[in-house]
PDB file of C-alpha atoms and ligand atoms in Angstrom:
ATOM      1  CA  UNK B   1      94.591  71.309 102.404  1.00  0.00           C
ATOM      2  CA  UNK B   2      94.777  73.053  98.922  1.00  0.00           C
ATOM      3  CA  UNK B   3      91.644  73.090  96.951  1.00  0.00           C
ATOM      4  CA  UNK B   4      91.130  74.151  93.194  1.00  0.00           C
ATOM      5  CA  UNK B   5      87.245  74.897  92.734  1.00  0.00           C
ATOM      6  CA  UNK B   6      85.119  76.625  90.051  1.00  0.00           C
ATOM      7  CA  UNK B   7      83.308  78.728  92.728  1.00  0.00           C
ATOM      8  CA  UNK B   8      79.779  79.985  92.227  1.00  0.00           C
ATOM      9  CA  UNK B   9      79.333  83.435  92.958  1.00  0.00           C
ATOM     10  CA  UNK B  10      76.597  83.597  95.912  1.00  0.00           C
ATOM     11  CA  UNK B  11      76.483  87.273  96.306  1.00  0.00           C
ATOM     12  CA  UNK B  12      78.203  90.693  95.419  1.00  0.00           C
ATOM     13  CA  UNK B  13      77.661  93.346  97.632  1.00  0.00           C
ATOM     14  CA  UNK B  14      78.621  96.982  96.404  1.00  0.00           C
ATOM     15  CA  UNK B  15      80.265  98.887  99.414  1.00  0.00           C
ATOM     16  CA  UNK B  16      81.171 101.813  96.983  1.00  0.00           C
ATOM     17  CA  UNK B  17      82.117 102.756  93.476  1.00  0.00           C
ATOM     18  CA  UNK B  18      85.146 101.031  93.878  1.00  0.00           C
ATOM     19  CA  UNK B  19      84.961  98.394  96.772  1.00  0.00           C
ATOM     20  CA  UNK B  20      82.695  95.188  96.906  1.00  0.00           C
ATOM     21  CA  UNK B  21      82.542  92.107  98.928  1.00  0.00           C
ATOM     22  CA  UNK B  22      81.999  89.039  96.894  1.00  0.00           C
ATOM     23  CA  UNK B  23      80.672  85.727  98.245  1.00  0.00           C
ATOM     24  CA  UNK B  24      81.928  82.363  96.819  1.00  0.00           C
ATOM     25  CA  UNK B  25      80.479  78.913  97.262  1.00  0.00           C
ATOM     26  CA  UNK B  26      84.050  77.089  98.242  1.00  0.00           C
ATOM     27  CA  UNK B  27      83.354  74.901 101.244  1.00  0.00           C
ATOM     28  CA  UNK B  28      86.811  73.016 100.861  1.00  0.00           C
ATOM     29  CA  UNK B  29      88.653  76.449 100.665  1.00  0.00           C
ATOM     30  CA  UNK B  30      86.529  77.820 103.494  1.00  0.00           C
ATOM     31  CA  UNK B  31      87.080  74.907 105.930  1.00  0.00           C
ATOM     32  CA  UNK B  32      90.750  74.939 105.575  1.00  0.00           C
ATOM     33  CA  UNK B  33      91.273  78.898 105.569  1.00  0.00           C
ATOM     34  CA  UNK B  34      92.936  80.460 108.433  1.00  0.00           C
ATOM     35  CA  UNK B  35      93.478  84.281 109.051  1.00  0.00           C
ATOM     36  CA  UNK B  36      96.109  85.738 106.469  1.00  0.00           C
ATOM     37  CA  UNK B  37      95.722  82.862 103.980  1.00  0.00           C
ATOM     38  CA  UNK B  38      94.883  84.060 100.273  1.00  0.00           C
ATOM     39  CA  UNK B  39      93.203  82.511  97.311  1.00  0.00           C
ATOM     40  CA  UNK B  40      94.299  82.811  93.587  1.00  0.00           C
ATOM     41  CA  UNK B  41      91.254  83.918  91.439  1.00  0.00           C
ATOM     42  CA  UNK B  42      90.654  83.904  87.784  1.00  0.00           C
ATOM     43  CA  UNK B  43      87.918  86.163  87.482  1.00  0.00           C
ATOM     44  CA  UNK B  44      87.186  85.615  83.590  1.00  0.00           C
ATOM     45  CA  UNK B  45      86.526  82.126  81.687  1.00  0.00           C
ATOM     46  CA  UNK B  46      88.480  83.712  78.795  1.00  0.00           C
ATOM     47  CA  UNK B  47      92.296  84.036  78.396  1.00  0.00           C
ATOM     48  CA  UNK B  48      92.132  87.849  79.368  1.00  0.00           C
ATOM     49  CA  UNK B  49      93.227  88.424  81.925  1.00  0.00           C
ATOM     50  CA  UNK B  50      95.398  85.125  81.641  1.00  0.00           C
ATOM     51  CA  UNK B  51      96.484  84.952  85.010  1.00  0.00           C
ATOM     52  CA  UNK B  52      94.819  84.595  88.385  1.00  0.00           C
ATOM     53  CA  UNK B  53      95.099  87.217  91.015  1.00  0.00           C
ATOM     54  CA  UNK B  54      95.815  86.856  94.815  1.00  0.00           C
ATOM     55  CA  UNK B  55      93.102  87.977  97.308  1.00  0.00           C
ATOM     56  CA  UNK B  56      93.038  87.616 101.104  1.00  0.00           C
ATOM     57  CA  UNK B  57      90.497  85.435 102.409  1.00  0.00           C
ATOM     58  CA  UNK B  58      88.098  88.175 104.066  1.00  0.00           C
ATOM     59  CA  UNK B  59      84.998  85.853 105.738  1.00  0.00           C
ATOM     60  CA  UNK B  60      84.296  82.506 106.146  1.00  0.00           C
ATOM     61  CA  UNK B  61      80.737  81.673 105.484  1.00  0.00           C
ATOM     62  CA  UNK B  62      78.710  78.906 107.590  1.00  0.00           C
ATOM     63  CA  UNK B  63      75.333  77.478 107.327  1.00  0.00           C
ATOM     64  CA  UNK B  64      72.850  77.383 110.004  1.00  0.00           C
ATOM     65  CA  UNK B  65      74.686  74.113 111.342  1.00  0.00           C
ATOM     66  CA  UNK B  66      78.010  75.870 111.552  1.00  0.00           C
ATOM     67  CA  UNK B  67      79.561  73.914 108.534  1.00  0.00           C
ATOM     68  CA  UNK B  68      81.722  76.108 106.285  1.00  0.00           C
ATOM     69  CA  UNK B  69      80.144  76.710 102.938  1.00  0.00           C
ATOM     70  CA  UNK B  70      82.210  79.592 101.333  1.00  0.00           C
ATOM     71  CA  UNK B  71      84.254  82.566 101.877  1.00  0.00           C
ATOM     72  CA  UNK B  72      84.058  86.349 100.929  1.00  0.00           C
ATOM     73  CA  UNK B  73      86.550  88.556  99.234  1.00  0.00           C
ATOM     74  CA  UNK B  74      86.909  92.421  99.982  1.00  0.00           C
ATOM     75  CA  UNK B  75      87.644  93.663  96.502  1.00  0.00           C
ATOM     76  CA  UNK B  76      89.094  97.095  95.329  1.00  0.00           C
ATOM     77  CA  UNK B  77      88.588  97.518  91.648  1.00  0.00           C
ATOM     78  CA  UNK B  78      92.134  98.893  90.343  1.00  0.00           C
ATOM     79  CA  UNK B  79      92.574  96.763  86.896  1.00  0.00           C
ATOM     80  CA  UNK B  80      91.079  94.177  84.814  1.00  0.00           C
ATOM     81  CA  UNK B  81      90.589  91.301  86.984  1.00  0.00           C
ATOM     82  CA  UNK B  82      89.327  93.590  90.000  1.00  0.00           C
ATOM     83  CA  UNK B  83      86.940  95.143  87.424  1.00  0.00           C
ATOM     84  CA  UNK B  84      85.462  91.816  86.690  1.00  0.00           C
ATOM     85  CA  UNK B  85      85.216  90.807  90.315  1.00  0.00           C
ATOM     86  CA  UNK B  86      83.382  94.052  90.780  1.00  0.00           C
ATOM     87  CA  UNK B  87      81.006  93.466  88.136  1.00  0.00           C
ATOM     88  CA  UNK B  88      80.490  89.523  88.935  1.00  0.00           C
ATOM     89  CA  UNK B  89      76.723  88.518  89.057  1.00  0.00           C
ATOM     90  CA  UNK B  90      75.325  85.889  91.302  1.00  0.00           C
ATOM     91  CA  UNK B  91      75.380  82.523  89.379  1.00  0.00           C
ATOM     92  CA  UNK B  92      78.555  83.275  87.450  1.00  0.00           C
ATOM     93  CA  UNK B  93      81.448  80.977  88.282  1.00  0.00           C
ATOM     94  CA  UNK B  94      85.174  82.007  88.954  1.00  0.00           C
ATOM     95  CA  UNK B  95      88.359  79.697  89.456  1.00  0.00           C
ATOM     96  CA  UNK B  96      89.427  79.796  93.038  1.00  0.00           C
ATOM     97  CA  UNK B  97      92.545  78.162  94.512  1.00  0.00           C
ATOM     98  CA  UNK B  98      93.478  78.128  97.786  1.00  0.00           C
ATOM     99  CA  UNK B  99      94.099  78.569 100.747  1.00  0.00           C
ATOM    100  CA  UNK B 100      97.640  79.550 100.210  1.00  0.00           C
ATOM    101  CA  UNK B 101     100.463  80.946 102.031  1.00  0.00           C
ATOM    102  CA  UNK B 102     101.684  81.414 105.562  1.00  0.00           C
ATOM    103  CA  UNK B 103      98.853  82.859 107.795  1.00  0.00           C
ATOM    104  CA  UNK B 104      99.314  85.058 111.136  1.00  0.00           C
ATOM    105  CA  UNK B 105     100.150  83.410 114.308  1.00  0.00           C
ATOM    106  CA  UNK B 106      97.371  84.330 116.868  1.00  0.00           C
ATOM    107  CA  UNK B 107      98.346  85.371 120.296  1.00  0.00           C
ATOM    108  CA  UNK B 108      96.522  84.637 123.446  1.00  0.00           C
ATOM    109  CA  UNK B 109      95.847  86.493 126.717  1.00  0.00           C
ATOM    110  CA  UNK B 110      97.195  88.560 128.311  1.00  0.00           C
ATOM    111  CA  UNK B 111      98.725  89.692 125.043  1.00  0.00           C
ATOM    112  CA  UNK B 112      96.752  92.426 123.457  1.00  0.00           C
ATOM    113  CA  UNK B 113      96.500  92.284 119.431  1.00  0.00           C
ATOM    114  CA  UNK B 114      96.609  95.626 117.625  1.00  0.00           C
ATOM    115  CA  UNK B 115      95.648  95.273 113.730  1.00  0.00           C
ATOM    116  CA  UNK B 116      96.710  98.179 111.559  1.00  0.00           C
ATOM    117  CA  UNK B 117      94.865  98.441 108.117  1.00  0.00           C
ATOM    118  CA  UNK B 118      95.376 100.809 105.346  1.00  0.00           C
ATOM    119  CA  UNK B 119      92.599 100.698 102.883  1.00  0.00           C
ATOM    120  CA  UNK B 120      91.859  97.310 101.397  1.00  0.00           C
ATOM    121  CA  UNK B 121      94.454  96.114 103.750  1.00  0.00           C
ATOM    122  CA  UNK B 122      91.454  95.587 105.917  1.00  0.00           C
ATOM    123  CA  UNK B 123      90.902  92.412 104.066  1.00  0.00           C
ATOM    124  CA  UNK B 124      92.672  89.534 106.399  1.00  0.00           C
ATOM    125  CA  UNK B 125      91.332  91.244 109.636  1.00  0.00           C
ATOM    126  CA  UNK B 126      87.851  90.183 109.814  1.00  0.00           C
ATOM    127  CA  UNK B 127      88.930  86.578 110.027  1.00  0.00           C
ATOM    128  CA  UNK B 128      91.649  87.489 112.336  1.00  0.00           C
ATOM    129  CA  UNK B 129      89.567  89.561 114.608  1.00  0.00           C
ATOM    130  CA  UNK B 130      86.837  86.882 115.024  1.00  0.00           C
ATOM    131  CA  UNK B 131      89.567  84.387 116.248  1.00  0.00           C
ATOM    132  CA  UNK B 132      91.347  86.758 118.606  1.00  0.00           C
ATOM    133  CA  UNK B 133      88.008  87.551 120.146  1.00  0.00           C
ATOM    134  CA  UNK B 134      87.199  83.695 120.513  1.00  0.00           C
ATOM    135  CA  UNK B 135      90.369  83.275 122.410  1.00  0.00           C
ATOM    136  CA  UNK B 136      89.404  86.381 124.488  1.00  0.00           C
ATOM    137  CA  UNK B 137      92.239  88.473 123.270  1.00  0.00           C
ATOM    138  CA  UNK B 138      91.517  92.342 123.712  1.00  0.00           C
ATOM    139  CA  UNK B 139      91.894  93.768 120.425  1.00  0.00           C
ATOM    140  CA  UNK B 140      92.218  97.078 118.591  1.00  0.00           C
ATOM    141  CA  UNK B 141      91.774  97.856 114.827  1.00  0.00           C
ATOM    142  CA  UNK B 142      93.746 100.750 113.756  1.00  0.00           C
ATOM    143  CA  UNK B 143      91.943 101.698 110.437  1.00  0.00           C
ATOM    144  CA  UNK B 144      93.065 104.446 108.010  1.00  0.00           C
ATOM    145  CA  UNK B 145      91.584 105.275 104.861  1.00  0.00           C
ATOM    146  CA  UNK B 146      90.761 108.288 102.142  1.00  0.00           C
ATOM    147  CA  UNK B 147      87.565 109.174 103.639  1.00  0.00           C
ATOM    148  CA  UNK B 148      84.893 108.024 105.732  1.00  0.00           C
ATOM    149  CA  UNK B 149      82.810 106.542 102.467  1.00  0.00           C
ATOM    150  CA  UNK B 150      86.040 103.916 102.234  1.00  0.00           C
ATOM    151  CA  UNK B 151      85.993 102.898 106.026  1.00  0.00           C
ATOM    152  CA  UNK B 152      84.129  99.474 105.766  1.00  0.00           C
ATOM    153  CA  UNK B 153      82.378  96.860 108.176  1.00  0.00           C
ATOM    154  CA  UNK B 154      82.842  99.171 111.188  1.00  0.00           C
ATOM    155  CA  UNK B 155      79.687  97.674 112.901  1.00  0.00           C
ATOM    156  CA  UNK B 156      81.074  94.234 112.338  1.00  0.00           C
ATOM    157  CA  UNK B 157      84.147  95.084 114.225  1.00  0.00           C
ATOM    158  CA  UNK B 158      82.247  97.008 117.012  1.00  0.00           C
ATOM    159  CA  UNK B 159      79.828  93.930 117.432  1.00  0.00           C
ATOM    160  CA  UNK B 160      82.993  91.774 117.993  1.00  0.00           C
ATOM    161  CA  UNK B 161      84.019  94.188 120.716  1.00  0.00           C
ATOM    162  CA  UNK B 162      86.893  95.359 119.033  1.00  0.00           C
ATOM    163  CA  UNK B 163      88.342  98.923 119.945  1.00  0.00           C
ATOM    164  CA  UNK B 164      88.437 101.110 116.954  1.00  0.00           C
ATOM    165  CA  UNK B 165      90.952 103.985 116.002  1.00  0.00           C
ATOM    166  CA  UNK B 166      90.099 105.590 112.744  1.00  0.00           C
ATOM    167  CA  UNK B 167      91.847 107.927 110.541  1.00  0.00           C
ATOM    168  CA  UNK B 168      90.886 109.454 107.188  1.00  0.00           C
ATOM    169  CA  UNK B 169      93.125 111.512 104.961  1.00  0.00           C
ATOM    170  CA  UNK B 170      90.438 114.059 104.376  1.00  0.00           C
ATOM    171  CA  UNK B 171      89.314 114.425 107.942  1.00  0.00           C
ATOM    172  CA  UNK B 172      85.700 113.178 107.213  1.00  0.00           C
ATOM    173  CA  UNK B 173      85.684 110.517 109.969  1.00  0.00           C
ATOM    174  CA  UNK B 174      88.103 109.757 112.895  1.00  0.00           C
ATOM    175  CA  UNK B 175      91.577 111.429 113.228  1.00  0.00           C
ATOM    176  CA  UNK B 176      92.631 113.619 110.138  1.00  0.00           C
ATOM    177  CA  UNK B 177      96.065 112.169 108.572  1.00  0.00           C
ATOM    178  CA  UNK B 178      97.434 108.400 108.422  1.00  0.00           C
ATOM    179  CA  UNK B 179      96.975 105.693 110.586  1.00  0.00           C
ATOM    180  CA  UNK B 180     100.655 105.391 111.879  1.00  0.00           C
ATOM    181  CA  UNK B 181     100.121 108.804 113.483  1.00  0.00           C
ATOM    182  CA  UNK B 182      97.921 107.481 116.328  1.00  0.00           C
ATOM    183  CA  UNK B 183      99.638 104.195 116.257  1.00  0.00           C
ATOM    184  CA  UNK B 184     102.845 105.902 117.245  1.00  0.00           C
ATOM    185  CA  UNK B 185     100.984 107.639 120.297  1.00  0.00           C
ATOM    186  CA  UNK B 186      99.517 104.479 121.601  1.00  0.00           C
ATOM    187  CA  UNK B 187     102.730 102.416 121.302  1.00  0.00           C
ATOM    188  CA  UNK B 188     104.717 105.198 122.890  1.00  0.00           C
ATOM    189  CA  UNK B 189     102.242 105.521 125.774  1.00  0.00           C
ATOM    190  CA  UNK B 190     101.862 101.779 126.298  1.00  0.00           C
ATOM    191  CA  UNK B 191     103.710 100.297 129.469  1.00  0.00           C
ATOM    192  CA  UNK B 192     106.683  98.085 128.254  1.00  0.00           C
ATOM    193  CA  UNK B 193     105.579  95.159 130.454  1.00  0.00           C
ATOM    194  CA  UNK B 194     102.261  94.859 128.921  1.00  0.00           C
ATOM    195  CA  UNK B 195     102.522  92.537 125.755  1.00  0.00           C
ATOM    196  CA  UNK B 196     100.996  93.565 122.448  1.00  0.00           C
ATOM    197  CA  UNK B 197     101.154  91.787 119.075  1.00  0.00           C
ATOM    198  CA  UNK B 198     101.059  94.087 116.165  1.00  0.00           C
ATOM    199  CA  UNK B 199      99.417  92.712 112.644  1.00  0.00           C
ATOM    200  CA  UNK B 200      99.661  94.990 109.794  1.00  0.00           C
ATOM    201  CA  UNK B 201      98.278  94.976 106.124  1.00  0.00           C
ATOM    202  CA  UNK B 202      98.288  97.738 103.705  1.00  0.00           C
ATOM    203  CA  UNK B 203     100.248  99.835 101.500  1.00  0.00           C
ATOM    204  CA  UNK B 204     104.124  99.264 101.446  1.00  0.00           C
ATOM    205  CA  UNK B 205     105.023 102.585 102.851  1.00  0.00           C
ATOM    206  CA  UNK B 206     102.500 101.987 105.747  1.00  0.00           C
ATOM    207  CA  UNK B 207     103.938  98.565 106.516  1.00  0.00           C
ATOM    208  CA  UNK B 208     107.386 100.090 106.458  1.00  0.00           C
ATOM    209  CA  UNK B 209     106.366 102.821 108.900  1.00  0.00           C
ATOM    210  CA  UNK B 210     104.643 100.313 110.993  1.00  0.00           C
ATOM    211  CA  UNK B 211     107.637  98.045 111.180  1.00  0.00           C
ATOM    212  CA  UNK B 212     109.904 100.799 112.293  1.00  0.00           C
ATOM    213  CA  UNK B 213     107.714 101.875 115.020  1.00  0.00           C
ATOM    214  CA  UNK B 214     107.423  98.241 116.298  1.00  0.00           C
ATOM    215  CA  UNK B 215     111.321  98.017 116.354  1.00  0.00           C
ATOM    216  CA  UNK B 216     111.698 101.417 118.057  1.00  0.00           C
ATOM    217  CA  UNK B 217     109.287 100.434 120.655  1.00  0.00           C
ATOM    218  CA  UNK B 218     110.344  96.685 121.013  1.00  0.00           C
ATOM    219  CA  UNK B 219     107.103  95.153 119.907  1.00  0.00           C
ATOM    220  CA  UNK B 220     106.777  92.042 117.791  1.00  0.00           C
ATOM    221  CA  UNK B 221     104.995  92.789 114.472  1.00  0.00           C
ATOM    222  CA  UNK B 222     103.519  90.550 111.707  1.00  0.00           C
ATOM    223  CA  UNK B 223     103.007  92.102 108.301  1.00  0.00           C
ATOM    224  CA  UNK B 224     100.936  90.732 105.236  1.00  0.00           C
ATOM    225  CA  UNK B 225     103.014  92.054 102.189  1.00  0.00           C
ATOM    226  CA  UNK B 226     101.541  92.793  98.959  1.00  0.00           C
ATOM    227  CA  UNK B 227     103.452  91.646  95.974  1.00  0.00           C
ATOM    228  CA  UNK B 228     102.524  91.003  92.415  1.00  0.00           C
ATOM    229  CA  UNK B 229     101.823  87.370  92.335  1.00  0.00           C
ATOM    230  CA  UNK B 230     101.940  85.314  88.836  1.00  0.00           C
ATOM    231  CA  UNK B 231     101.326  82.069  90.337  1.00  0.00           C
ATOM    232  CA  UNK B 232     100.810  81.982  94.035  1.00  0.00           C
ATOM    233  CA  UNK B 233     102.733  78.760  94.277  1.00  0.00           C
ATOM    234  CA  UNK B 234     106.177  79.375  94.085  1.00  0.00           C
ATOM    235  CA  UNK B 235     107.093  78.685  90.521  1.00  0.00           C
ATOM    236  CA  UNK B 236     107.602  82.306  89.003  1.00  0.00           C
ATOM    237  CA  UNK B 237     109.566  84.304  91.383  1.00  0.00           C
ATOM    238  CA  UNK B 238     107.550  87.415  90.930  1.00  0.00           C
ATOM    239  CA  UNK B 239     106.810  88.053  94.682  1.00  0.00           C
ATOM    240  CA  UNK B 240     110.018  88.126  96.056  1.00  0.00           C
ATOM    241  CA  UNK B 241     110.910  89.910  99.222  1.00  0.00           C
ATOM    242  CA  UNK B 242     114.470  90.745 100.601  1.00  0.00           C
ATOM    243  CA  UNK B 243     114.821  89.324 104.245  1.00  0.00           C
ATOM    244  CA  UNK B 244     117.696  89.545 106.764  1.00  0.00           C
ATOM    245  CA  UNK B 245     119.702  86.390 107.306  1.00  0.00           C
ATOM    246  CA  UNK B 246     121.118  85.124 110.887  1.00  0.00           C
ATOM    247  CA  UNK B 247     124.722  85.796 109.578  1.00  0.00           C
ATOM    248  CA  UNK B 248     123.940  89.594 108.926  1.00  0.00           C
ATOM    249  CA  UNK B 249     123.358  89.326 105.236  1.00  0.00           C
ATOM    250  CA  UNK B 250     120.103  89.232 103.289  1.00  0.00           C
ATOM    251  CA  UNK B 251     118.088  86.566 100.960  1.00  0.00           C
ATOM    252  CA  UNK B 252     115.078  86.513  98.975  1.00  0.00           C
ATOM    253  CA  UNK B 253     111.881  84.532  99.914  1.00  0.00           C
ATOM    254  CA  UNK B 254     108.833  84.128  97.741  1.00  0.00           C
ATOM    255  CA  UNK B 255     106.053  86.076  99.632  1.00  0.00           C
ATOM    256  CA  UNK B 256     103.563  83.319  98.257  1.00  0.00           C
ATOM    257  CA  UNK B 257     105.251  80.604 100.150  1.00  0.00           C
ATOM    258  CA  UNK B 258     107.040  81.861 103.034  1.00  0.00           C
ATOM    259  CA  UNK B 259     104.517  84.887 103.348  1.00  0.00           C
ATOM    260  CA  UNK B 260     102.365  86.602 102.825  1.00  0.00           C
ATOM    261  CA  UNK B 261     102.682  87.093 106.546  1.00  0.00           C
ATOM    262  CA  UNK B 262     106.386  87.666 107.402  1.00  0.00           C
ATOM    263  CA  UNK B 263     107.920  89.132 110.644  1.00  0.00           C
ATOM    264  CA  UNK B 264     108.576  92.943 110.154  1.00  0.00           C
ATOM    265  CA  UNK B 265     111.805  93.213 111.813  1.00  0.00           C
ATOM    266  CA  UNK B 266     113.182  90.648 109.303  1.00  0.00           C
ATOM    267  CA  UNK B 267     112.329  92.441 106.116  1.00  0.00           C
ATOM    268  CA  UNK B 268     114.742  94.938 104.429  1.00  0.00           C
ATOM    269  CA  UNK B 269     112.452  97.747 103.831  1.00  0.00           C
ATOM    270  CA  UNK B 270     114.709 100.106 101.598  1.00  0.00           C
TER     271      UNK B 270
HETATM  272  C1  LIG Z   1      98.583  87.996  99.160  1.00  0.00           C
HETATM  273  C2  LIG Z   1      97.783  89.270  98.538  1.00  0.00           C
HETATM  274  C3  LIG Z   1      96.471  89.463  99.116  1.00  0.00           C
HETATM  275  C4  LIG Z   1      95.742  90.309  98.416  1.00  0.00           C
HETATM  276  N1  LIG Z   1      94.357  90.660  98.828  1.00  0.00           N
HETATM  277  C5  LIG Z   1      93.827  91.497  98.137  1.00  0.00           C
HETATM  278  C6  LIG Z   1      92.298  91.736  98.691  1.00  0.00           C
HETATM  279  O1  LIG Z   1      91.933  91.214  99.644  1.00  0.00           O
HETATM  280  N2  LIG Z   1      91.551  92.412  97.837  1.00  0.00           N
HETATM  281  C7  LIG Z   1      91.894  93.303  96.788  1.00  0.00           C
HETATM  282  O2  LIG Z   1      91.164  94.068  96.365  1.00  0.00           O
HETATM  283  N3  LIG Z   1      93.419  93.083  96.707  1.00  0.00           N
HETATM  284  C8  LIG Z   1      94.208  92.476  97.087  1.00  0.00           C
HETATM  285  N4  LIG Z   1      95.463  92.226  96.661  1.00  0.00           N
HETATM  286  C9  LIG Z   1      96.066  92.901  95.603  1.00  0.00           C
HETATM  287  C10 LIG Z   1      95.330  92.252  94.214  1.00  0.00           C
HETATM  288  O3  LIG Z   1      95.840  91.033  93.866  1.00  0.00           O
HETATM  289  C11 LIG Z   1      95.483  93.222  92.883  1.00  0.00           C
HETATM  290  O4  LIG Z   1      94.938  94.413  93.181  1.00  0.00           O
HETATM  291  C12 LIG Z   1      95.121  92.682  91.840  1.00  0.00           C
HETATM  292  O5  LIG Z   1      96.296  91.422  91.396  1.00  0.00           O
HETATM  293  C13 LIG Z   1      95.089  93.571  90.596  1.00  0.00           C
HETATM  294  O6  LIG Z   1      94.688  92.958  89.610  1.00  0.00           O
HETATM  295  P1  LIG Z   1      94.103  93.556  88.202  1.00  0.00           P
HETATM  296  O7  LIG Z   1      93.798  92.592  87.224  1.00  0.00           O
HETATM  297  O8  LIG Z   1      92.625  94.269  88.513  1.00  0.00           O
HETATM  298  O9  LIG Z   1      94.865  94.809  87.994  1.00  0.00           O
HETATM  299  P2  LIG Z   1      96.427  94.621  87.263  1.00  0.00           P
HETATM  300  O10 LIG Z   1      96.454  95.210  85.713  1.00  0.00           O
HETATM  301  O11 LIG Z   1      97.197  93.276  87.388  1.00  0.00           O
HETATM  302  O12 LIG Z   1      97.202  95.518  88.296  1.00  0.00           O
HETATM  303  C14 LIG Z   1      96.678  97.087  87.970  1.00  0.00           C
HETATM  304  C15 LIG Z   1      98.058  97.929  88.860  1.00  0.00           C
HETATM  305  O13 LIG Z   1      98.262  97.506  90.177  1.00  0.00           O
HETATM  306  C16 LIG Z   1      99.564  96.812  90.273  1.00  0.00           C
HETATM  307  N5  LIG Z   1      99.331  95.685  91.309  1.00  0.00           N
HETATM  308  C17 LIG Z   1      99.021  94.477  90.709  1.00  0.00           C
HETATM  309  N6  LIG Z   1      99.070  93.564  91.955  1.00  0.00           N
HETATM  310  C18 LIG Z   1      99.475  94.146  92.927  1.00  0.00           C
HETATM  311  C19 LIG Z   1      99.781  94.097  94.208  1.00  0.00           C
HETATM  312  N7  LIG Z   1      99.748  92.685  94.757  1.00  0.00           N
HETATM  313  N8  LIG Z   1     100.419  95.009  95.005  1.00  0.00           N
HETATM  314  C20 LIG Z   1     100.544  96.240  94.580  1.00  0.00           C
HETATM  315  N9  LIG Z   1     100.527  96.672  93.203  1.00  0.00           N
HETATM  316  C21 LIG Z   1      99.689  95.719  92.524  1.00  0.00           C
HETATM  317  C22 LIG Z   1      99.954  96.588  88.829  1.00  0.00           C
HETATM  318  O14 LIG Z   1     101.565  96.647  88.693  1.00  0.00           O
HETATM  319  C23 LIG Z   1      99.222  97.659  87.945  1.00  0.00           C
HETATM  320  O15 LIG Z   1      99.992  98.669  88.094  1.00  0.00           O
HETATM  321  C24 LIG Z   1      96.175  91.040  97.436  1.00  0.00           C
HETATM  322  C25 LIG Z   1      97.561  90.937  96.968  1.00  0.00           C
HETATM  323  C26 LIG Z   1      98.424  89.970  97.520  1.00  0.00           C
HETATM  324  C27 LIG Z   1      99.762  89.585  97.020  1.00  0.00           C
HETATM  325  S1  LIG Z   2     103.716  84.256  92.827  1.00  0.00           S
HETATM  326 FE1  LIG Z   2     104.717  82.893  91.687  1.00  0.00          FE
HETATM  327  S2  LIG Z   2     106.719  82.477  93.047  1.00  0.00           S
HETATM  328 FE2  LIG Z   2     105.219  83.629  94.367  1.00  0.00          FE
END
């Protein structure tokens, strides 16, 4: 069920000079959210910035009885709206519309789940990790960032029993380089008869490289694509993605409606 709410900021936890986690009181959104869903958020009461911006639902917050009370967003400050969300104070209000989009399809054992996150692409995986572990799915997080200071929530994932494979571009934690490099090795070493579902979110080049590895190794792969989204509801066509058709041609889908989670092998990456 879609909910449009003026959500109170419950807390704002700064993780670094660019990243924060914003907790919003939005019980209706929280109750309906599934891993991979997003919300459209308007950070300012004024007309600047005019349009809402898309954010993955990072966590669902619950009270002591287990009832959903709100959501968090993992926010990376890159422009006006994300800057306002970084600066938001508890007690302020933001407009929040959601949950929107097509979420991840969650596997069951004996399939394993490998989540591949680049930078702020970690955002949909806290919730997905909880759901996978609740089903008893063995889960690995391949997580790459620029430096150790930008690898967040590691203890959260460890406490869920998630295996971590980490890379940093400057070598300050985990393996130096990009996350697709250890992913390539793990995929190549994996016995063909052992089922693995890949879930990926991050920069487009990382998604394209992950898709290419998945296709080469014959593994299913769901990617959450990032597109500029003007409305989040199918009205503006700012978010189109070229996809293959069954007849061998291609057509455009709107990432806000058909996605943001799409089958990696159906996307035309060039
Ligand atoms: C489905 C979805 C989920 C997302 N989830 C998160 C999240 O959980 N946390 C988070 O921090 N960000 C997320 N984003 C990206 C976020 O929406 C943008 O960073 C935000 O819109 C930027 O707004 P701004 O006003 O701060 O900057 P703007 O001025 O709007 O943008 C700054 C620059 O970034 C570019 N840009 C804007 N949006 C995108 C985009 N989607 N992809 C690539 N470049 C873009 C602009 O062209 C411009 O050059 C998500 C995007 C999508 C589509
Ligand atoms: S964001 Fe407007 S159609 Fe997708």
